[in-house]
Amino acid sequence: MVSALPRVLVLNGPNLGRLGVREPEIYGHASMADLKVSAAQWGKELGLEVDVRQTDDESEIVGWLHEAVDAGAHVVLNPAAFTHYSYALRDAAAQVTTADLLLVEVHLSNPATRESFRHYSVVAGVATGTVAGFGFDSYRLALTAIAERLASKPQA
Ligand code: DQA
């Protein structure tokens, strides 16, 4: 049977596949596999069909954003370093929100408290909103925001 639940693609950019071993003092000790398990549980609790993906490849994540538009899926996006310079990603993210789909930008860390090159997000201006600084909880909060927005504004 086809799921009638709203779909959310949880898309993660470069180096996030290294979670758990990469700078654990900043990003924590849990892995991308752990995030997939947690996100599946949050999706169940929130009534969302959640699909977590990670890539180091800009063209792949741009393609996934196109897929979200074509499938009518909402997006939680951790663009990782692409946040700070990828106009291609921004342009793809803009297509999601102009299609009236929700796109929440998330970060594990709070980039505003870190090196100055992390202070600017080229994606933020086309996102529905941003959650940063809460580790894995940034994703849970983003999914909760999507579920609550959808509940308050039933989709056509
Ligand atoms: C990050 C913050 C980015 O500046 C960095 O390049 C990342 C991870 C975060 O989740 O805190 O790779 O997006």
PDB file of C-alpha atoms and ligand atoms in Angstrom:
ATOM      1  CA  MET A   1       0.000   0.000   0.000  1.00  0.00           C
ATOM      2  CA  VAL A   2       1.247   3.505  -0.821  1.00  0.00           C
ATOM      3  CA  SER A   3       1.857   5.586   2.317  1.00  0.00           C
ATOM      4  CA  ALA A   4      -0.519   8.522   2.732  1.00  0.00           C
ATOM      5  CA  LEU A   5       1.803  10.189   5.224  1.00  0.00           C
ATOM      6  CA  PRO A   6       3.512  13.441   4.222  1.00  0.00           C
ATOM      7  CA  ARG A   7       7.020  12.683   2.949  1.00  0.00           C
ATOM      8  CA  VAL A   8      10.115  14.434   4.252  1.00  0.00           C
ATOM      9  CA  LEU A   9      13.549  14.019   2.689  1.00  0.00           C
ATOM     10  CA  VAL A  10      16.269  14.592   5.305  1.00  0.00           C
ATOM     11  CA  LEU A  11      19.263  15.539   3.177  1.00  0.00           C
ATOM     12  CA  ASN A  12      22.815  15.810   4.442  1.00  0.00           C
ATOM     13  CA  GLY A  13      25.801  17.260   2.662  1.00  0.00           C
ATOM     14  CA  PRO A  14      29.545  16.621   2.628  1.00  0.00           C
ATOM     15  CA  ASN A  15      31.448  15.073   5.526  1.00  0.00           C
ATOM     16  CA  LEU A  16      28.290  14.310   7.480  1.00  0.00           C
ATOM     17  CA  GLY A  17      28.835  10.636   6.630  1.00  0.00           C
ATOM     18  CA  ARG A  18      31.829  10.954   8.980  1.00  0.00           C
ATOM     19  CA  LEU A  19      29.686  11.811  12.000  1.00  0.00           C
ATOM     20  CA  GLY A  20      30.963  10.015  15.082  1.00  0.00           C
ATOM     21  CA  VAL A  21      34.605  10.196  14.012  1.00  0.00           C
ATOM     22  CA  ARG A  22      34.736  13.748  12.672  1.00  0.00           C
ATOM     23  CA  GLU A  23      35.486  16.425  15.315  1.00  0.00           C
ATOM     24  CA  PRO A  24      33.314  14.733  17.962  1.00  0.00           C
ATOM     25  CA  GLU A  25      33.826  17.696  20.314  1.00  0.00           C
ATOM     26  CA  ILE A  26      31.756  19.719  17.801  1.00  0.00           C
ATOM     27  CA  TYR A  27      29.505  17.148  16.147  1.00  0.00           C
ATOM     28  CA  GLY A  28      29.153  14.505  18.863  1.00  0.00           C
ATOM     29  CA  HIS A  29      29.841  10.773  18.941  1.00  0.00           C
ATOM     30  CA  ALA A  30      26.755   9.493  17.139  1.00  0.00           C
ATOM     31  CA  SER A  31      26.906   8.420  13.486  1.00  0.00           C
ATOM     32  CA  MET A  32      24.756   8.991  10.395  1.00  0.00           C
ATOM     33  CA  ALA A  33      23.416   5.456  10.926  1.00  0.00           C
ATOM     34  CA  ASP A  34      22.325   6.534  14.425  1.00  0.00           C
ATOM     35  CA  LEU A  35      20.617   9.613  12.941  1.00  0.00           C
ATOM     36  CA  LYS A  36      18.699   7.359  10.535  1.00  0.00           C
ATOM     37  CA  VAL A  37      17.416   5.261  13.452  1.00  0.00           C
ATOM     38  CA  SER A  38      16.411   8.349  15.483  1.00  0.00           C
ATOM     39  CA  ALA A  39      14.776  10.066  12.502  1.00  0.00           C
ATOM     40  CA  ALA A  40      12.722   6.958  11.688  1.00  0.00           C
ATOM     41  CA  GLN A  41      11.435   6.960  15.278  1.00  0.00           C
ATOM     42  CA  TRP A  42      10.637  10.709  15.200  1.00  0.00           C
ATOM     43  CA  GLY A  43       8.861  10.247  11.888  1.00  0.00           C
ATOM     44  CA  LYS A  44       6.714   7.501  13.404  1.00  0.00           C
ATOM     45  CA  GLU A  45       5.811   9.703  16.365  1.00  0.00           C
ATOM     46  CA  LEU A  46       5.068  12.737  14.165  1.00  0.00           C
ATOM     47  CA  GLY A  47       3.178  10.960  11.384  1.00  0.00           C
ATOM     48  CA  LEU A  48       5.778  11.666   8.702  1.00  0.00           C
ATOM     49  CA  GLU A  49       7.441   9.337   6.213  1.00  0.00           C
ATOM     50  CA  VAL A  50      11.106  10.219   6.702  1.00  0.00           C
ATOM     51  CA  ASP A  51      13.901   9.336   4.272  1.00  0.00           C
ATOM     52  CA  VAL A  52      17.439  10.199   5.494  1.00  0.00           C
ATOM     53  CA  ARG A  53      20.227  10.507   2.920  1.00  0.00           C
ATOM     54  CA  GLN A  54      23.824  11.764   2.847  1.00  0.00           C
ATOM     55  CA  THR A  55      26.193  12.615   0.031  1.00  0.00           C
ATOM     56  CA  ASP A  56      29.513  14.348  -0.478  1.00  0.00           C
ATOM     57  CA  ASP A  57      28.458  15.204  -4.034  1.00  0.00           C
ATOM     58  CA  GLU A  58      26.890  18.580  -4.860  1.00  0.00           C
ATOM     59  CA  SER A  59      25.137  17.334  -7.993  1.00  0.00           C
ATOM     60  CA  GLU A  60      23.556  14.448  -6.080  1.00  0.00           C
ATOM     61  CA  ILE A  61      22.061  16.681  -3.395  1.00  0.00           C
ATOM     62  CA  VAL A  62      20.812  19.119  -6.062  1.00  0.00           C
ATOM     63  CA  GLY A  63      19.152  16.145  -7.763  1.00  0.00           C
ATOM     64  CA  TRP A  64      17.498  15.103  -4.494  1.00  0.00           C
ATOM     65  CA  LEU A  65      16.061  18.608  -4.113  1.00  0.00           C
ATOM     66  CA  HIS A  66      14.627  18.347  -7.637  1.00  0.00           C
ATOM     67  CA  GLU A  67      13.190  14.965  -6.640  1.00  0.00           C
ATOM     68  CA  ALA A  68      11.543  16.558  -3.579  1.00  0.00           C
ATOM     69  CA  VAL A  69       9.837  19.160  -5.801  1.00  0.00           C
ATOM     70  CA  ASP A  70       8.633  16.543  -8.280  1.00  0.00           C
ATOM     71  CA  ALA A  71       7.410  14.198  -5.514  1.00  0.00           C
ATOM     72  CA  GLY A  72       5.800  16.925  -3.380  1.00  0.00           C
ATOM     73  CA  ALA A  73       8.098  16.041  -0.459  1.00  0.00           C
ATOM     74  CA  HIS A  74       9.146  18.454   2.266  1.00  0.00           C
ATOM     75  CA  VAL A  75      12.836  18.788   3.118  1.00  0.00           C
ATOM     76  CA  VAL A  76      15.078  18.969   6.161  1.00  0.00           C
ATOM     77  CA  LEU A  77      18.451  20.056   4.781  1.00  0.00           C
ATOM     78  CA  ASN A  78      21.842  20.078   6.448  1.00  0.00           C
ATOM     79  CA  PRO A  79      23.880  21.455   3.565  1.00  0.00           C
ATOM     80  CA  ALA A  80      27.115  21.174   5.640  1.00  0.00           C
ATOM     81  CA  ALA A  81      29.913  23.205   4.011  1.00  0.00           C
ATOM     82  CA  PHE A  82      27.721  23.812   0.915  1.00  0.00           C
ATOM     83  CA  THR A  83      25.729  26.107   3.233  1.00  0.00           C
ATOM     84  CA  HIS A  84      28.355  28.751   2.906  1.00  0.00           C
ATOM     85  CA  TYR A  85      29.033  28.886  -0.824  1.00  0.00           C
ATOM     86  CA  SER A  86      26.849  26.694  -3.030  1.00  0.00           C
ATOM     87  CA  TYR A  87      24.595  28.873  -5.160  1.00  0.00           C
ATOM     88  CA  ALA A  88      23.574  25.698  -7.027  1.00  0.00           C
ATOM     89  CA  LEU A  89      22.185  24.311  -3.781  1.00  0.00           C
ATOM     90  CA  ARG A  90      20.477  27.586  -2.957  1.00  0.00           C
ATOM     91  CA  ASP A  91      18.814  27.666  -6.382  1.00  0.00           C
ATOM     92  CA  ALA A  92      17.628  24.074  -5.942  1.00  0.00           C
ATOM     93  CA  ALA A  93      16.362  24.803  -2.400  1.00  0.00           C
ATOM     94  CA  ALA A  94      14.461  27.825  -3.741  1.00  0.00           C
ATOM     95  CA  GLN A  95      12.540  25.517  -6.064  1.00  0.00           C
ATOM     96  CA  VAL A  96      11.305  23.570  -3.037  1.00  0.00           C
ATOM     97  CA  THR A  97       9.892  26.555  -1.179  1.00  0.00           C
ATOM     98  CA  THR A  98       8.476  28.218  -4.285  1.00  0.00           C
ATOM     99  CA  ALA A  99       6.585  24.943  -4.881  1.00  0.00           C
ATOM    100  CA  ASP A 100       4.905  25.621  -1.511  1.00  0.00           C
ATOM    101  CA  LEU A 101       6.809  22.818   0.162  1.00  0.00           C
ATOM    102  CA  LEU A 102       8.558  23.314   3.498  1.00  0.00           C
ATOM    103  CA  LEU A 103      12.347  23.358   3.701  1.00  0.00           C
ATOM    104  CA  VAL A 104      14.032  23.607   7.097  1.00  0.00           C
ATOM    105  CA  GLU A 105      17.783  24.247   7.139  1.00  0.00           C
ATOM    106  CA  VAL A 106      19.469  22.470  10.050  1.00  0.00           C
ATOM    107  CA  HIS A 107      22.906  22.440  11.599  1.00  0.00           C
ATOM    108  CA  LEU A 108      24.257  20.293  14.398  1.00  0.00           C
ATOM    109  CA  SER A 109      26.538  23.072  15.589  1.00  0.00           C
ATOM    110  CA  ASN A 110      25.704  26.759  15.761  1.00  0.00           C
ATOM    111  CA  PRO A 111      27.680  28.192  12.825  1.00  0.00           C
ATOM    112  CA  ALA A 112      27.170  31.749  14.141  1.00  0.00           C
ATOM    113  CA  THR A 113      29.468  30.970  17.091  1.00  0.00           C
ATOM    114  CA  ARG A 114      32.231  29.503  14.902  1.00  0.00           C
ATOM    115  CA  GLU A 115      34.698  30.731  12.236  1.00  0.00           C
ATOM    116  CA  SER A 116      33.519  33.780  10.316  1.00  0.00           C
ATOM    117  CA  PHE A 117      33.228  31.874   7.002  1.00  0.00           C
ATOM    118  CA  ARG A 118      30.439  29.852   8.638  1.00  0.00           C
ATOM    119  CA  HIS A 119      28.412  32.906   9.607  1.00  0.00           C
ATOM    120  CA  TYR A 120      26.748  33.313   6.227  1.00  0.00           C
ATOM    121  CA  SER A 121      24.317  30.797   4.754  1.00  0.00           C
ATOM    122  CA  VAL A 122      23.441  31.130   1.079  1.00  0.00           C
ATOM    123  CA  VAL A 123      20.526  28.745   1.713  1.00  0.00           C
ATOM    124  CA  ALA A 124      18.856  30.555   4.655  1.00  0.00           C
ATOM    125  CA  GLY A 125      17.225  33.179   2.428  1.00  0.00           C
ATOM    126  CA  VAL A 126      15.171  30.574   0.584  1.00  0.00           C
ATOM    127  CA  ALA A 127      14.448  28.265   3.552  1.00  0.00           C
ATOM    128  CA  THR A 128      11.174  28.204   5.451  1.00  0.00           C
ATOM    129  CA  GLY A 129      13.246  28.396   8.646  1.00  0.00           C
ATOM    130  CA  THR A 130      16.485  27.337  10.300  1.00  0.00           C
ATOM    131  CA  VAL A 131      17.358  25.265  13.395  1.00  0.00           C
ATOM    132  CA  ALA A 132      21.002  25.251  14.514  1.00  0.00           C
ATOM    133  CA  GLY A 133      23.068  24.349  17.531  1.00  0.00           C
ATOM    134  CA  PHE A 134      21.151  21.468  19.092  1.00  0.00           C
ATOM    135  CA  GLY A 135      23.016  18.441  17.733  1.00  0.00           C
ATOM    136  CA  PHE A 136      20.681  15.655  16.563  1.00  0.00           C
ATOM    137  CA  ASP A 137      17.869  17.520  18.279  1.00  0.00           C
ATOM    138  CA  SER A 138      18.098  20.136  15.482  1.00  0.00           C
ATOM    139  CA  TYR A 139      16.636  17.468  13.177  1.00  0.00           C
ATOM    140  CA  ARG A 140      13.906  16.477  15.643  1.00  0.00           C
ATOM    141  CA  LEU A 141      12.936  20.122  16.080  1.00  0.00           C
ATOM    142  CA  ALA A 142      12.868  20.632  12.299  1.00  0.00           C
ATOM    143  CA  LEU A 143      10.649  17.575  11.782  1.00  0.00           C
ATOM    144  CA  THR A 144       8.376  18.749  14.601  1.00  0.00           C
ATOM    145  CA  ALA A 145       8.077  22.179  12.991  1.00  0.00           C
ATOM    146  CA  ILE A 146       7.116  20.570   9.673  1.00  0.00           C
ATOM    147  CA  ALA A 147       4.528  18.281  11.312  1.00  0.00           C
ATOM    148  CA  GLU A 148       3.002  21.200  13.230  1.00  0.00           C
ATOM    149  CA  ARG A 149       2.908  23.467  10.176  1.00  0.00           C
ATOM    150  CA  LEU A 150       1.211  20.731   8.145  1.00  0.00           C
ATOM    151  CA  ALA A 151      -1.311  20.091  10.939  1.00  0.00           C
ATOM    152  CA  SER A 152      -2.171  23.775  11.171  1.00  0.00           C
ATOM    153  CA  LYS A 153      -2.426  24.185   7.398  1.00  0.00           C
ATOM    154  CA  PRO A 154      -3.808  20.987   5.830  1.00  0.00           C
ATOM    155  CA  GLN A 155      -2.370  20.517   2.347  1.00  0.00           C
ATOM    156  CA  ALA A 156      -4.567  20.579  -0.734  1.00  0.00           C
TER     157      ALA A 156
HETATM  158  C1  DQA B   1      27.340  22.006   9.788  1.00  0.00           C
HETATM  159  C2  DQA B   1      28.048  23.347   9.920  1.00  0.00           C
HETATM  160  C3  DQA B   1      28.847  23.664   8.681  1.00  0.00           C
HETATM  161  O1  DQA B   1      29.540  24.899   8.827  1.00  0.00           O
HETATM  162  C4  DQA B   1      29.902  22.581   8.442  1.00  0.00           C
HETATM  163  O2  DQA B   1      30.589  22.813   7.233  1.00  0.00           O
HETATM  164  C5  DQA B   1      29.341  21.208   8.491  1.00  0.00           C
HETATM  165  C6  DQA B   1      28.307  20.884   9.463  1.00  0.00           C
HETATM  166  C7  DQA B   1      26.592  21.599  11.080  1.00  0.00           C
HETATM  167  O3  DQA B   1      25.752  20.726  11.003  1.00  0.00           O
HETATM  168  O4  DQA B   1      26.885  22.137  12.156  1.00  0.00           O
HETATM  169  O5  DQA B   1      29.807  20.309   7.789  1.00  0.00           O
HETATM  170  O6  DQA B   1      26.369  22.112   8.748  1.00  0.00           O
END
